[in-house]
Short mmCIF file of N, CA and C in Angstrom, two decimals:
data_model
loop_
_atom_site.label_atom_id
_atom_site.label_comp_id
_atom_site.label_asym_id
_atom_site.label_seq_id
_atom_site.Cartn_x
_atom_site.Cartn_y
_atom_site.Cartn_z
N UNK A 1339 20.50 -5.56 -29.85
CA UNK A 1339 19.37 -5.93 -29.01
C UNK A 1339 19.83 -6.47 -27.66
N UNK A 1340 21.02 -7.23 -27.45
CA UNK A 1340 21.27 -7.71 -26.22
C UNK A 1340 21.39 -6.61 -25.53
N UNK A 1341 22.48 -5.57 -26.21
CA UNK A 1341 23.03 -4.75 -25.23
C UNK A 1341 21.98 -3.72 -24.63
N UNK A 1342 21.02 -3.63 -25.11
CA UNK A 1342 19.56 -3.02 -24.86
C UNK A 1342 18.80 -3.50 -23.56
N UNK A 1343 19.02 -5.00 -23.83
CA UNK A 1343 18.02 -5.79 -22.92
C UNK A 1343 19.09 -6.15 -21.64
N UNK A 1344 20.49 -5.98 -21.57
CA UNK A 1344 21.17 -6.04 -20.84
C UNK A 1344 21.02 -4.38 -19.73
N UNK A 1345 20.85 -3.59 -20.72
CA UNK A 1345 20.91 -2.40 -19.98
C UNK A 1345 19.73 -1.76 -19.27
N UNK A 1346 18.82 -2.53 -19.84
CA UNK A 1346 16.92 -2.30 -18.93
C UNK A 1346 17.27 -3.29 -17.78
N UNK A 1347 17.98 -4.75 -17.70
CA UNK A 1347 17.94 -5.63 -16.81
C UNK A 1347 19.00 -4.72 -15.49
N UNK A 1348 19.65 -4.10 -15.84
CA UNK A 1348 20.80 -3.35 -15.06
C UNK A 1348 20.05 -2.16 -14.50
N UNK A 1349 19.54 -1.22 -15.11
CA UNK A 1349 18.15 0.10 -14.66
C UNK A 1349 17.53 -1.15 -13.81
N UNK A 1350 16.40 -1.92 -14.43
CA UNK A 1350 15.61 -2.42 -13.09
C UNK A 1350 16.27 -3.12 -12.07
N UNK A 1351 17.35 -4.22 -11.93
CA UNK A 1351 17.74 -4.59 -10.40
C UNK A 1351 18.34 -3.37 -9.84
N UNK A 1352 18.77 -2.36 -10.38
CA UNK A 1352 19.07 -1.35 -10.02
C UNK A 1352 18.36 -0.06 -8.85
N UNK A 1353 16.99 -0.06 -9.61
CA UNK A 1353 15.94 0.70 -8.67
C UNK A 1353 15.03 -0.59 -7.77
N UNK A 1354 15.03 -1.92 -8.13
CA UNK A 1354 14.63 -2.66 -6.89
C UNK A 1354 15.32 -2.70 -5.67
N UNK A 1355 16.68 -2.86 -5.91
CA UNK A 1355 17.55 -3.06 -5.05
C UNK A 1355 17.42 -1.15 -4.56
N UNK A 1356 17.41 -0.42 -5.10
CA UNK A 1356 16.96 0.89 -3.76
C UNK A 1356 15.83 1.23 -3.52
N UNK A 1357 14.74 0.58 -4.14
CA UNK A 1357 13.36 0.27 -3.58
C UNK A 1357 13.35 -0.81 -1.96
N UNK A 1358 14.50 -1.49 -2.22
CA UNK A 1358 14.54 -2.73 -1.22
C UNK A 1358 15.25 -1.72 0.16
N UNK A 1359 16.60 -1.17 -0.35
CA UNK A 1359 17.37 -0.62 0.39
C UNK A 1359 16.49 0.76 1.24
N UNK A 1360 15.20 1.04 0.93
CA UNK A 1360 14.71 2.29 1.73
C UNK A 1360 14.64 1.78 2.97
N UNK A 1361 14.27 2.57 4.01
CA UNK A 1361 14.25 1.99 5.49
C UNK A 1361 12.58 2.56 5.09
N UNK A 1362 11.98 1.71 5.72
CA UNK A 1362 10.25 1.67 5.94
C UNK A 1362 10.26 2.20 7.05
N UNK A 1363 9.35 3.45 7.47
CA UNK A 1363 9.37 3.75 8.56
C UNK A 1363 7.67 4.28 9.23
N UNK A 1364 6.85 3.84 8.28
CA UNK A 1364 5.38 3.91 8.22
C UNK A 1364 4.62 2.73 8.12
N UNK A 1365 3.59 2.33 8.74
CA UNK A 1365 2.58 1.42 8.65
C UNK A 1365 2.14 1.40 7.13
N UNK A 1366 1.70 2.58 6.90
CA UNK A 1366 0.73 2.55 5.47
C UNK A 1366 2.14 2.59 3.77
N UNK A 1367 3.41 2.47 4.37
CA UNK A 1367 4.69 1.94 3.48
C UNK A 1367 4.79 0.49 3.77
N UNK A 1368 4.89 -0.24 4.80
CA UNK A 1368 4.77 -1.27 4.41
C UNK A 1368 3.46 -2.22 4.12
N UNK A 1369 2.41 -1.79 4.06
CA UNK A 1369 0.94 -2.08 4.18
C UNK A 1369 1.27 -2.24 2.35
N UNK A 1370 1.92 -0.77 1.52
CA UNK A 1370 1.99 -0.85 0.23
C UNK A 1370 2.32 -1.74 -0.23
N UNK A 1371 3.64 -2.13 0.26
CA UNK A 1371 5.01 -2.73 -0.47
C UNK A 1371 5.28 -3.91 0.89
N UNK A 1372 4.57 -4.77 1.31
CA UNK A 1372 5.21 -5.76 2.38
C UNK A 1372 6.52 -7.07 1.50
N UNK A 1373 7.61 -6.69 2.21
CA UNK A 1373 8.41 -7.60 1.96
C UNK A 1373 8.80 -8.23 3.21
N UNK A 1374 8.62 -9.94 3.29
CA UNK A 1374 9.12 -10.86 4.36
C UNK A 1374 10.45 -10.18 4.86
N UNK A 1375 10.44 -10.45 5.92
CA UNK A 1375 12.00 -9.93 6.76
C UNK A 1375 12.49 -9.08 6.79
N UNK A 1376 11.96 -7.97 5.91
CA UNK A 1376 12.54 -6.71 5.81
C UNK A 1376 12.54 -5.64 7.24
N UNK A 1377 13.88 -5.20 8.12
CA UNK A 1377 13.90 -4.58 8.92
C UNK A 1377 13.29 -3.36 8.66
N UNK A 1378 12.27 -2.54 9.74
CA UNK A 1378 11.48 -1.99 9.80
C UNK A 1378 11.44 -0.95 11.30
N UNK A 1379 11.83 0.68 10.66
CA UNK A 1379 11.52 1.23 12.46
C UNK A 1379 10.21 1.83 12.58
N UNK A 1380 9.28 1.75 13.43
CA UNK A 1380 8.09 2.43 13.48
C UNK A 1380 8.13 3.55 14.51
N UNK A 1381 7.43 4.76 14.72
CA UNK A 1381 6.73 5.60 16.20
C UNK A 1381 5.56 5.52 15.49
N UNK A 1382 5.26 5.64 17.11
CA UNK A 1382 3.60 5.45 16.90
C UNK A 1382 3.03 5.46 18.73
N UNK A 1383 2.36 4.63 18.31
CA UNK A 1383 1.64 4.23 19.92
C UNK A 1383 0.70 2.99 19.89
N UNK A 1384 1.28 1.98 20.95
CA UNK A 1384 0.80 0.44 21.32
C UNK A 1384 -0.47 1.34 21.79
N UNK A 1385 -1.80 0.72 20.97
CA UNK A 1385 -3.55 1.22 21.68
C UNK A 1385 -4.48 0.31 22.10
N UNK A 1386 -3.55 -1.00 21.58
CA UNK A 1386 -4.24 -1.78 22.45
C UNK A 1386 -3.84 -3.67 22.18
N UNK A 1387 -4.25 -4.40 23.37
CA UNK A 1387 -3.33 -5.26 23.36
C UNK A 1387 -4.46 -6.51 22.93
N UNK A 1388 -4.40 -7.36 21.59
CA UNK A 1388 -4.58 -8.53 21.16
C UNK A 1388 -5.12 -9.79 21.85
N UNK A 1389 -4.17 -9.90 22.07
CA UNK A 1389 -3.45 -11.52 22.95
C UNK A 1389 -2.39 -11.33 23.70
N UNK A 1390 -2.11 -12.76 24.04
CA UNK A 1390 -0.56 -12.55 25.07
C UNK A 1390 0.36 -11.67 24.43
N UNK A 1391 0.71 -12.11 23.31
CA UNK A 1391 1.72 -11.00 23.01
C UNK A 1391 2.16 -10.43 21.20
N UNK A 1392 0.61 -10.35 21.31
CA UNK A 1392 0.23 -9.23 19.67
C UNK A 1392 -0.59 -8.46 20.36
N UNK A 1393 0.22 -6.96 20.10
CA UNK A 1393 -0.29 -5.45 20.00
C UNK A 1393 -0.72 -5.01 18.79
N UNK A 1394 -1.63 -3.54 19.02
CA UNK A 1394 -1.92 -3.21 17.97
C UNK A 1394 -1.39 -1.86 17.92
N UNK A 1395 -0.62 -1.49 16.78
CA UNK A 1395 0.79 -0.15 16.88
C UNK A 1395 -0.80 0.25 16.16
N UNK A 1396 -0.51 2.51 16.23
CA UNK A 1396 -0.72 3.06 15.74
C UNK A 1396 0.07 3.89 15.19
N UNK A 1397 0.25 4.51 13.45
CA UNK A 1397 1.18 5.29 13.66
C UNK A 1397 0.36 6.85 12.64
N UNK A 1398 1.10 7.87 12.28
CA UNK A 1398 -0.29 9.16 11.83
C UNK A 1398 -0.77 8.13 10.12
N UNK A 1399 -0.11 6.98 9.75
CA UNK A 1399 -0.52 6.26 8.41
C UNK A 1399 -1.31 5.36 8.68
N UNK A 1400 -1.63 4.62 9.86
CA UNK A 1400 -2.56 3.59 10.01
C UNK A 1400 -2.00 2.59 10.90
N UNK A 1401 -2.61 1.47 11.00
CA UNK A 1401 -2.50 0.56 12.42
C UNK A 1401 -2.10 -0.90 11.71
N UNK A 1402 -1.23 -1.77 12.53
CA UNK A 1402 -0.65 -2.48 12.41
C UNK A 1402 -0.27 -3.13 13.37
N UNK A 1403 -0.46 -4.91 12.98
CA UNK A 1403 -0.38 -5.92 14.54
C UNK A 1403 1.28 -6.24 14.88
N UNK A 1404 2.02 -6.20 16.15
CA UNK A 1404 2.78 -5.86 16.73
C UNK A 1404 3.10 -7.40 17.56
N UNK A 1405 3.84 -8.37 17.03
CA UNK A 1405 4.45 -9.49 17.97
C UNK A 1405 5.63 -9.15 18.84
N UNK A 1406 5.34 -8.52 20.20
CA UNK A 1406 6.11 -8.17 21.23
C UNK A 1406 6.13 -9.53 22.46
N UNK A 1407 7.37 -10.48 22.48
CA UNK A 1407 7.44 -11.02 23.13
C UNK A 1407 8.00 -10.44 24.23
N UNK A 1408 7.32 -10.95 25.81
CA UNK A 1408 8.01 -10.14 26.77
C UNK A 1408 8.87 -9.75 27.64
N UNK A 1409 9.99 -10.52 26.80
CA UNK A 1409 11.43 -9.94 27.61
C UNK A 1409 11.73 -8.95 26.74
N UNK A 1410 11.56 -8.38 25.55
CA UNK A 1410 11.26 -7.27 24.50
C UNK A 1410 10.62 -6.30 25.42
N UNK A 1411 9.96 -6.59 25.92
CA UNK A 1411 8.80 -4.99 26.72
C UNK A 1411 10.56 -3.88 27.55
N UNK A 1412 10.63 -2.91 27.53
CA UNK A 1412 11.10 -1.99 28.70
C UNK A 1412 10.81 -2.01 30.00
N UNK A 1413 11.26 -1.66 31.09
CA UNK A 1413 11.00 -1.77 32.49
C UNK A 1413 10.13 -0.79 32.79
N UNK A 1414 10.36 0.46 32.00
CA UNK A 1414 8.64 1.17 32.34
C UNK A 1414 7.19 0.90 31.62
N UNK A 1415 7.10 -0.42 31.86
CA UNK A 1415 5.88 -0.37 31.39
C UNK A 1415 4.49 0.04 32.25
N UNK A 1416 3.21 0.03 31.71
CA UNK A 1416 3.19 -0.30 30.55
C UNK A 1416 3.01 0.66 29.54
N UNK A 1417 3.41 0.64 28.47
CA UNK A 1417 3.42 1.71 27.52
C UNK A 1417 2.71 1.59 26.62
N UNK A 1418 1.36 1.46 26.57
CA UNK A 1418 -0.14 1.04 26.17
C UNK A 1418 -0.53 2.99 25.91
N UNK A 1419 -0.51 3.25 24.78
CA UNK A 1419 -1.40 4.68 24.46
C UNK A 1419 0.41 5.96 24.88
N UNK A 1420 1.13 5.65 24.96
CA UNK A 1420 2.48 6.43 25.05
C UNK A 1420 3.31 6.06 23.79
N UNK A 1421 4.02 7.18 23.31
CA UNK A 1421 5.05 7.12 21.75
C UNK A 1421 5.70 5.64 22.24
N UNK A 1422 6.02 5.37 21.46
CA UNK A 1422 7.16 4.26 21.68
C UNK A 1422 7.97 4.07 20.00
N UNK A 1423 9.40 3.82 20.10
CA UNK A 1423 9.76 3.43 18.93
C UNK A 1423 10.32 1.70 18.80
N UNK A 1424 9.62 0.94 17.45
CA UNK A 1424 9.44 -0.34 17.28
C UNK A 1424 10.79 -0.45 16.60
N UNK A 1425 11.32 -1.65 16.52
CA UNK A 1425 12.36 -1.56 15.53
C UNK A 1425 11.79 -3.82 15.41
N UNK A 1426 12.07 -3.88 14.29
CA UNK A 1426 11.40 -5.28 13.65
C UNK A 1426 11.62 -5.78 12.26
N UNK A 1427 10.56 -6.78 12.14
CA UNK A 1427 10.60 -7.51 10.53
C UNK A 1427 9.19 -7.52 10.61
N UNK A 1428 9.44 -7.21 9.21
CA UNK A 1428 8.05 -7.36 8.16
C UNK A 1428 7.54 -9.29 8.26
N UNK A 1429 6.18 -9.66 8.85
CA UNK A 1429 6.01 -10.83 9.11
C UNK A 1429 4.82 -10.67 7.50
N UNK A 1430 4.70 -11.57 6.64
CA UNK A 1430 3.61 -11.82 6.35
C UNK A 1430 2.62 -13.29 5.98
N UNK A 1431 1.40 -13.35 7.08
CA UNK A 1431 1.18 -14.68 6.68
C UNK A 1431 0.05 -14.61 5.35
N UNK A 1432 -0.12 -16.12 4.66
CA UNK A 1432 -0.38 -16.21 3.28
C UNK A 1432 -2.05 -16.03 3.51
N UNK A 1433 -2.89 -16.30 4.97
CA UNK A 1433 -4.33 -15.65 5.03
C UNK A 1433 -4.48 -14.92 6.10
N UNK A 1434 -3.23 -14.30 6.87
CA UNK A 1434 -3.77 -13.28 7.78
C UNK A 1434 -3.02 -12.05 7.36
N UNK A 1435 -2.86 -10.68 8.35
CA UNK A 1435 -2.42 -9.51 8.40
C UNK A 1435 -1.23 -9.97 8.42
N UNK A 1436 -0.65 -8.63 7.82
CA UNK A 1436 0.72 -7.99 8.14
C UNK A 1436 1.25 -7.73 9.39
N UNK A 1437 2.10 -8.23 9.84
CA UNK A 1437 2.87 -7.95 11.27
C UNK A 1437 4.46 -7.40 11.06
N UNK A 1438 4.50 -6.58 12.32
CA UNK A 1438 5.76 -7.09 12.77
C UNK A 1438 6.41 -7.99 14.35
N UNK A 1439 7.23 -8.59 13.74
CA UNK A 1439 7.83 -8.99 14.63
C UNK A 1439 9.05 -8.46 15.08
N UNK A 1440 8.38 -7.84 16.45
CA UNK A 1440 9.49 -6.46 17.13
C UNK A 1440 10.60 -7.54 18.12
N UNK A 1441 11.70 -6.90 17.45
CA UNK A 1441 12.81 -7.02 18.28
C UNK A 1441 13.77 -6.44 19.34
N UNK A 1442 12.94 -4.80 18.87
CA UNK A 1442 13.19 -3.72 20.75
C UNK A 1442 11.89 -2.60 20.58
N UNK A 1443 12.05 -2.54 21.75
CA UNK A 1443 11.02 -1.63 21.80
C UNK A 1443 11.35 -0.61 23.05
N UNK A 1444 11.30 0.35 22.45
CA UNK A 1444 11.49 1.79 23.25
C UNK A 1444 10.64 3.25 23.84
N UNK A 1445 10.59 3.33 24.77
CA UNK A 1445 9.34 4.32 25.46
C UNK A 1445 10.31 5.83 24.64
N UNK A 1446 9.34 6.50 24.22
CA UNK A 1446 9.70 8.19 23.50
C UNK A 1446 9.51 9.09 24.54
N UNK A 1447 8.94 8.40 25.56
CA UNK A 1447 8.52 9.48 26.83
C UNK A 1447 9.66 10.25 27.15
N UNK A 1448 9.52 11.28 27.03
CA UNK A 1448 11.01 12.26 27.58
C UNK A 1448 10.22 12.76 28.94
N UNK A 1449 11.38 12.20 30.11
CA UNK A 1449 11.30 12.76 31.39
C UNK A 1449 11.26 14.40 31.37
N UNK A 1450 10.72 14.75 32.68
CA UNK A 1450 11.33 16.28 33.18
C UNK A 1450 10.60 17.30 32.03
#
């Protein structure tokens, strides 16, 4: 019996830990499965702006609030309704939405 219950405990940290290890790269993946701090890349498109500095990302899975502080923004801004790629953490508070808190943020606009 141990060696049974040893070997289900080994299968499950096993598939959490590559449940943990996926890279999230959708709104409506981490909307499923939100884990605190978990690094996170999004495309999508900033559609519209909150407050000082919560956006609201869109991506083709659904929409999600965006803490872009603004030395984070790019020099071509503003990039309000243009691709952009997010790179962040999974924020979650205990009575509001899911965020991230973006740590770069990049225009997809290809020149020329």
């Amino acid at each position: 019996m141990d060696k049974v219950i040893k070997a289900l405990t080994m299968v499950v940290s096993c598939v959490v830990f590559q449940v943990m290890a996926q890279p999230i790269s959708t709104v409506a993946g981490i909307k499923s499965h939100p884990i605190i701090d978990q690094k996170v890349t999004l495309h999508g498109y900033i559609i519209k702006q909150l407050s000082h500095e919560t956006y609201l990302l869109k991506d083709q899975t659904g929409k999600v609030q965006v803490e872009i502080d603004i030395e984070e923004w790019p020099e071509e801004q503003p990039l309000v309704n243009k691709p952009v790629e997010i790179v962040g953490e999974v924020e979650v508070e205990s009575n509001g939405p899911i965020a991230i808190d973006v740590e770069r943020v990049r225009s997809l606009v290809k020149c020329g």
